[in-house]
Short mmCIF file of C-alpha atoms in Angstrom, two decimals:
data_model
loop_
_atom_site.label_atom_id
_atom_site.label_comp_id
_atom_site.label_asym_id
_atom_site.label_seq_id
_atom_site.Cartn_x
_atom_site.Cartn_y
_atom_site.Cartn_z
CA MET A 5 -0.39 -0.44 -0.46
CA ILE A 6 1.25 3.44 -1.09
CA PHE A 7 0.92 5.60 1.30
CA SER A 8 1.42 9.83 -0.03
CA ILE A 9 1.74 13.20 1.05
CA ASP A 10 1.49 16.64 0.01
CA THR A 11 2.37 19.64 2.03
CA SER A 12 3.33 21.88 -0.95
CA SER A 13 0.87 24.28 -1.17
CA LYS A 14 -1.40 26.35 0.92
CA SER A 15 -3.46 22.65 1.06
CA PHE A 16 -1.93 19.64 2.00
CA SER A 17 -3.16 16.15 0.79
CA LEU A 18 -3.10 12.76 2.50
CA ALA A 19 -3.74 9.41 0.51
CA LEU A 20 -4.10 5.58 1.05
CA ALA A 21 -4.03 4.30 -2.21
CA LYS A 22 -3.35 0.04 -3.48
CA GLU A 23 -0.56 -0.80 -5.86
CA ASN A 24 -3.20 -0.84 -8.07
CA VAL A 25 -3.75 3.24 -7.63
CA GLU A 26 -7.24 2.56 -6.02
CA ILE A 27 -7.50 5.16 -3.47
CA VAL A 28 -8.59 3.90 -0.27
CA LYS A 29 -8.89 6.85 1.76
CA GLU A 30 -7.47 10.66 0.76
CA ILE A 31 -7.64 13.50 2.98
CA PHE A 32 -7.61 16.90 1.49
CA ILE A 33 -7.76 20.27 3.87
CA ASN A 34 -7.36 23.75 2.12
CA GLU A 35 -6.43 25.77 4.46
CA ASP A 36 -4.38 29.39 4.06
CA HIS A 37 -2.68 28.76 7.02
CA TRP A 38 -2.57 25.25 8.49
CA HIS A 39 0.38 23.92 10.80
CA SER A 40 2.63 21.26 11.42
CA HIS A 41 0.40 19.89 14.68
CA MET A 42 -2.71 19.52 12.01
CA LEU A 43 -0.62 17.74 9.94
CA ILE A 44 -0.20 14.91 12.86
CA THR A 45 -3.88 14.34 14.01
CA GLN A 46 -5.22 13.73 9.89
CA VAL A 47 -2.30 11.37 9.85
CA GLU A 48 -3.44 9.62 12.93
CA LEU A 49 -7.14 9.61 11.25
CA MET A 50 -5.51 8.49 8.27
CA PHE A 51 -3.71 5.28 9.69
CA LYS A 52 -7.09 4.66 12.17
CA ASN A 53 -8.04 1.23 10.91
CA THR A 54 -4.34 0.90 8.73
CA PRO A 55 -1.41 -0.26 10.37
CA VAL A 56 2.03 0.96 9.02
CA GLU A 57 2.32 -1.96 8.41
CA LYS A 58 1.15 -3.10 5.28
CA ILE A 59 2.77 1.25 3.70
CA THR A 60 5.34 -0.57 1.12
CA LYS A 61 6.47 3.24 -0.07
CA ILE A 62 5.83 6.49 0.79
CA ALA A 63 5.86 9.63 -1.31
CA CYS A 64 6.41 12.94 -0.75
CA THR A 65 6.08 15.98 -2.90
CA THR A 66 9.85 17.84 -2.68
CA GLY A 67 8.88 21.26 -4.37
CA PRO A 68 8.74 23.85 -5.98
CA GLY A 69 6.34 25.48 -3.41
CA SER A 70 6.35 26.75 0.15
CA PHE A 71 9.53 26.91 2.01
CA THR A 72 8.24 25.58 5.12
CA GLY A 73 5.55 23.69 3.98
CA ILE A 74 7.84 21.39 2.08
CA ARG A 75 10.20 20.67 4.22
CA VAL A 76 7.53 20.09 7.09
CA GLY A 77 6.38 16.96 4.80
CA LEU A 78 9.49 16.09 3.91
CA CYS A 79 10.42 15.85 6.89
CA PHE A 80 6.97 13.79 8.62
CA ALA A 81 8.31 11.63 5.78
CA ARG A 82 11.55 10.60 6.01
CA THR A 83 11.35 9.99 9.41
CA MET A 84 7.98 7.37 8.90
CA ALA A 85 10.28 5.50 5.86
CA GLN A 86 13.50 5.80 8.16
CA ILE A 87 11.97 4.64 11.16
CA HIS A 88 9.31 1.79 9.52
CA LYS A 89 12.29 0.59 6.52
CA ILE A 90 9.79 2.03 3.58
CA PRO A 91 11.33 3.27 -0.09
CA MET A 92 10.67 6.53 -0.79
CA ALA A 93 9.78 8.55 -4.00
CA GLY A 94 9.76 12.47 -4.14
CA ILE A 95 7.79 14.52 -6.80
CA SER A 96 8.51 17.60 -8.55
CA THR A 97 4.40 19.66 -7.39
CA LEU A 98 5.08 20.51 -11.16
CA ASP A 99 4.86 16.56 -11.64
CA VAL A 100 1.73 16.48 -10.07
CA LEU A 101 -0.30 19.46 -11.31
CA ALA A 102 0.92 18.20 -15.41
CA GLN A 103 -0.73 14.68 -14.44
CA GLN A 104 -4.27 16.48 -13.34
CA ASN A 105 -4.86 18.51 -16.15
CA ASP A 106 -3.25 15.87 -18.50
CA ASN A 107 -6.16 15.31 -20.00
CA LYS A 108 -7.81 18.89 -21.13
CA ASN A 109 -6.62 18.05 -24.63
CA PRO A 110 -4.35 14.82 -25.78
CA HIS A 111 -2.13 16.97 -28.37
CA ALA A 112 -1.23 19.84 -25.89
CA THR A 113 1.23 20.97 -23.95
CA ILE A 114 0.63 20.97 -20.67
CA CYS A 115 3.12 24.19 -18.34
CA PRO A 116 2.14 23.49 -14.59
CA ILE A 117 2.83 27.25 -13.18
CA ILE A 118 4.03 28.04 -9.54
CA ASN A 119 4.87 31.63 -8.44
CA ALA A 120 8.83 31.79 -6.83
CA GLN A 121 9.00 35.06 -5.36
CA GLN A 122 8.64 38.74 -6.98
CA GLU A 123 7.32 38.44 -10.67
CA ASN A 124 9.29 35.01 -10.84
CA ILE A 125 7.70 31.38 -11.76
CA TYR A 126 8.63 28.19 -11.33
CA LEU A 127 8.23 25.81 -14.71
CA SER A 128 8.31 22.79 -17.17
CA THR A 129 6.37 21.78 -19.69
CA TYR A 130 4.77 18.11 -20.74
CA LYS A 131 2.69 15.67 -23.18
CA HIS A 132 1.14 13.19 -23.48
CA GLU A 133 2.34 10.16 -24.76
CA LYS A 134 1.46 6.61 -24.52
CA GLY A 135 -0.74 7.11 -22.00
CA LYS A 136 1.78 8.68 -19.07
CA THR A 137 2.44 12.55 -18.64
CA LEU A 138 6.26 12.89 -19.75
CA GLN A 139 7.96 15.67 -18.96
CA THR A 140 9.85 17.65 -21.87
CA SER A 141 12.09 20.59 -20.42
CA GLY A 142 13.41 21.02 -17.14
CA TYR A 143 12.53 22.65 -13.74
CA SER A 144 13.20 26.44 -14.45
CA ILE A 145 12.35 28.95 -12.97
CA ILE A 146 12.47 32.26 -14.85
CA ASN A 147 10.52 36.13 -15.32
CA ILE A 148 7.18 35.60 -16.06
CA ASN A 149 7.62 38.16 -18.94
CA THR A 150 9.89 36.06 -20.86
CA LEU A 151 7.91 32.99 -20.95
CA ASN A 152 7.35 33.90 -24.66
CA LYS A 153 11.11 34.10 -25.13
CA TYR A 154 11.46 31.44 -22.79
CA LEU A 155 9.49 28.64 -24.72
CA ASP A 156 11.09 29.69 -27.84
CA THR A 157 14.28 28.92 -26.11
CA ILE A 158 13.09 25.03 -25.50
CA LYS A 159 11.41 24.65 -28.75
CA VAL A 160 7.62 24.40 -27.97
CA ASN A 161 5.01 24.70 -30.47
CA LYS A 162 2.93 27.41 -29.10
CA LYS A 163 -0.21 26.60 -30.55
CA ASN A 164 -1.70 23.84 -28.53
CA LEU A 165 -0.63 25.14 -25.09
CA ILE A 166 -2.50 24.96 -21.83
CA PHE A 167 -1.29 26.70 -18.76
CA CYS A 168 -2.30 25.49 -15.35
CA LEU A 169 -2.12 28.11 -12.71
CA HIS A 170 -1.13 27.03 -9.51
CA THR A 171 -3.08 29.66 -7.00
CA GLU A 172 -0.65 32.55 -6.20
CA THR A 173 0.23 33.20 -10.26
CA ILE A 174 -3.87 33.58 -10.75
CA LYS A 175 -2.46 37.44 -10.98
CA HIS A 176 -0.36 36.90 -13.50
CA LYS A 177 -3.42 35.51 -15.62
CA ASP A 178 -4.03 38.33 -18.03
CA LEU A 179 -0.13 38.51 -18.69
CA ILE A 180 -0.18 34.99 -20.14
CA LEU A 181 -2.98 35.30 -21.62
CA LYS A 182 -2.26 38.68 -23.30
CA GLN A 183 1.31 36.62 -24.80
CA PHE A 184 -0.71 33.89 -25.44
CA PRO A 185 -4.08 34.49 -26.60
CA ASP A 186 -4.93 31.24 -27.89
CA GLY A 187 -3.54 29.19 -24.78
CA LEU A 188 -6.06 27.92 -22.41
CA ILE A 189 -5.17 28.87 -18.71
CA ILE A 190 -6.62 26.78 -15.91
CA THR A 191 -7.07 28.32 -12.81
CA ASP A 192 -9.90 25.60 -10.65
CA GLU A 193 -8.58 24.55 -7.41
CA LYS A 194 -9.66 21.22 -8.08
CA THR A 195 -6.73 20.48 -10.71
CA THR A 196 -4.32 23.85 -9.35
CA LEU A 197 -3.36 22.36 -6.38
CA PRO A 198 -1.75 19.11 -5.31
CA ARG A 199 -2.95 16.29 -4.44
CA ALA A 200 -1.77 13.47 -2.65
CA SER A 201 -4.65 10.44 -4.90
CA THR A 202 -2.77 11.70 -7.87
CA LEU A 203 0.90 11.57 -6.56
CA ALA A 204 -0.32 7.95 -5.25
CA LEU A 205 -0.34 7.62 -8.92
CA LEU A 206 2.85 8.99 -10.17
CA SER A 207 4.55 6.56 -7.48
CA THR A 208 3.55 3.80 -9.32
CA TYR A 209 6.91 4.81 -11.97
CA TYR A 210 9.38 4.82 -9.17
CA LYS A 211 10.97 1.76 -7.92
CA GLY A 212 11.30 3.84 -4.65
CA SER A 213 15.19 4.54 -2.88
CA SER A 214 16.11 5.47 0.65
CA TYR A 215 14.72 8.65 2.70
CA GLN A 216 18.28 10.16 3.29
CA LYS A 217 18.15 10.65 -1.30
CA VAL A 218 14.29 11.97 -1.26
CA LYS A 219 15.54 15.68 -0.51
CA PRO A 220 14.08 19.07 -1.10
CA LEU A 221 13.92 20.29 -5.04
CA TYR A 222 16.06 23.21 -5.78
CA ILE A 223 15.75 24.76 -9.17
CA GLN A 224 18.27 27.26 -10.59
CA PRO A 225 17.98 29.91 -13.53
CA PRO A 226 18.22 28.21 -17.32
CA ARG A 227 21.42 29.52 -18.61
CA ILE A 228 19.66 31.23 -21.32
CA HIS A 229 22.55 32.41 -24.55
CA GLN A 230 21.18 35.34 -26.47
CA THR A 231 23.08 35.00 -29.82
CA PRO A 232 24.81 37.99 -30.93
CA LYS A 233 23.26 40.39 -33.51
CA LYS A 234 25.40 40.08 -36.98
#
């Protein structure tokens, strides 16, 4: 059985899933200021009728997102994995958001966006291929005003674009529409806030590793070199 936990944003979510990804139980709480003691309480409820011994894998989001939230979730998941000797799978929040919005257009490029400091954003791009959501570019942090240029740099087909805006990036909606008037912008929190049930699904693609190898995802700015004008 898989235990998954997401604490990377204003919401947090827990799920128990069978190896075939049948969701046994999911808890989703959308609170602006949830605290670590609330996490402990909800975990106790999650395992009320399920012994920890049944868990064969722990999945946890590694970011990007809330600096504190990510570390709260990872600390709890890593401690649990260490004590009970359970393999872990660390998965990016961007991967989760892409998976949750993969059914909108099978031919589209999916671009989940998470707010960073000031006018910066975290993003990556994905395509649906052979029944899976596959990442087509690395994790990056860029200025929102350079989004068009950045997608040109990584050679993204901009005819079918789906932008999944994480809660705090909705403020950039008009700017994105101005750059991509034909793009589909998704702001519904049902799919723009990460769910532990989706995290459990993605974790089935990972063998799992030692808790020591699962760490927060640190994203560096991409190195974009402009060709000198002749």
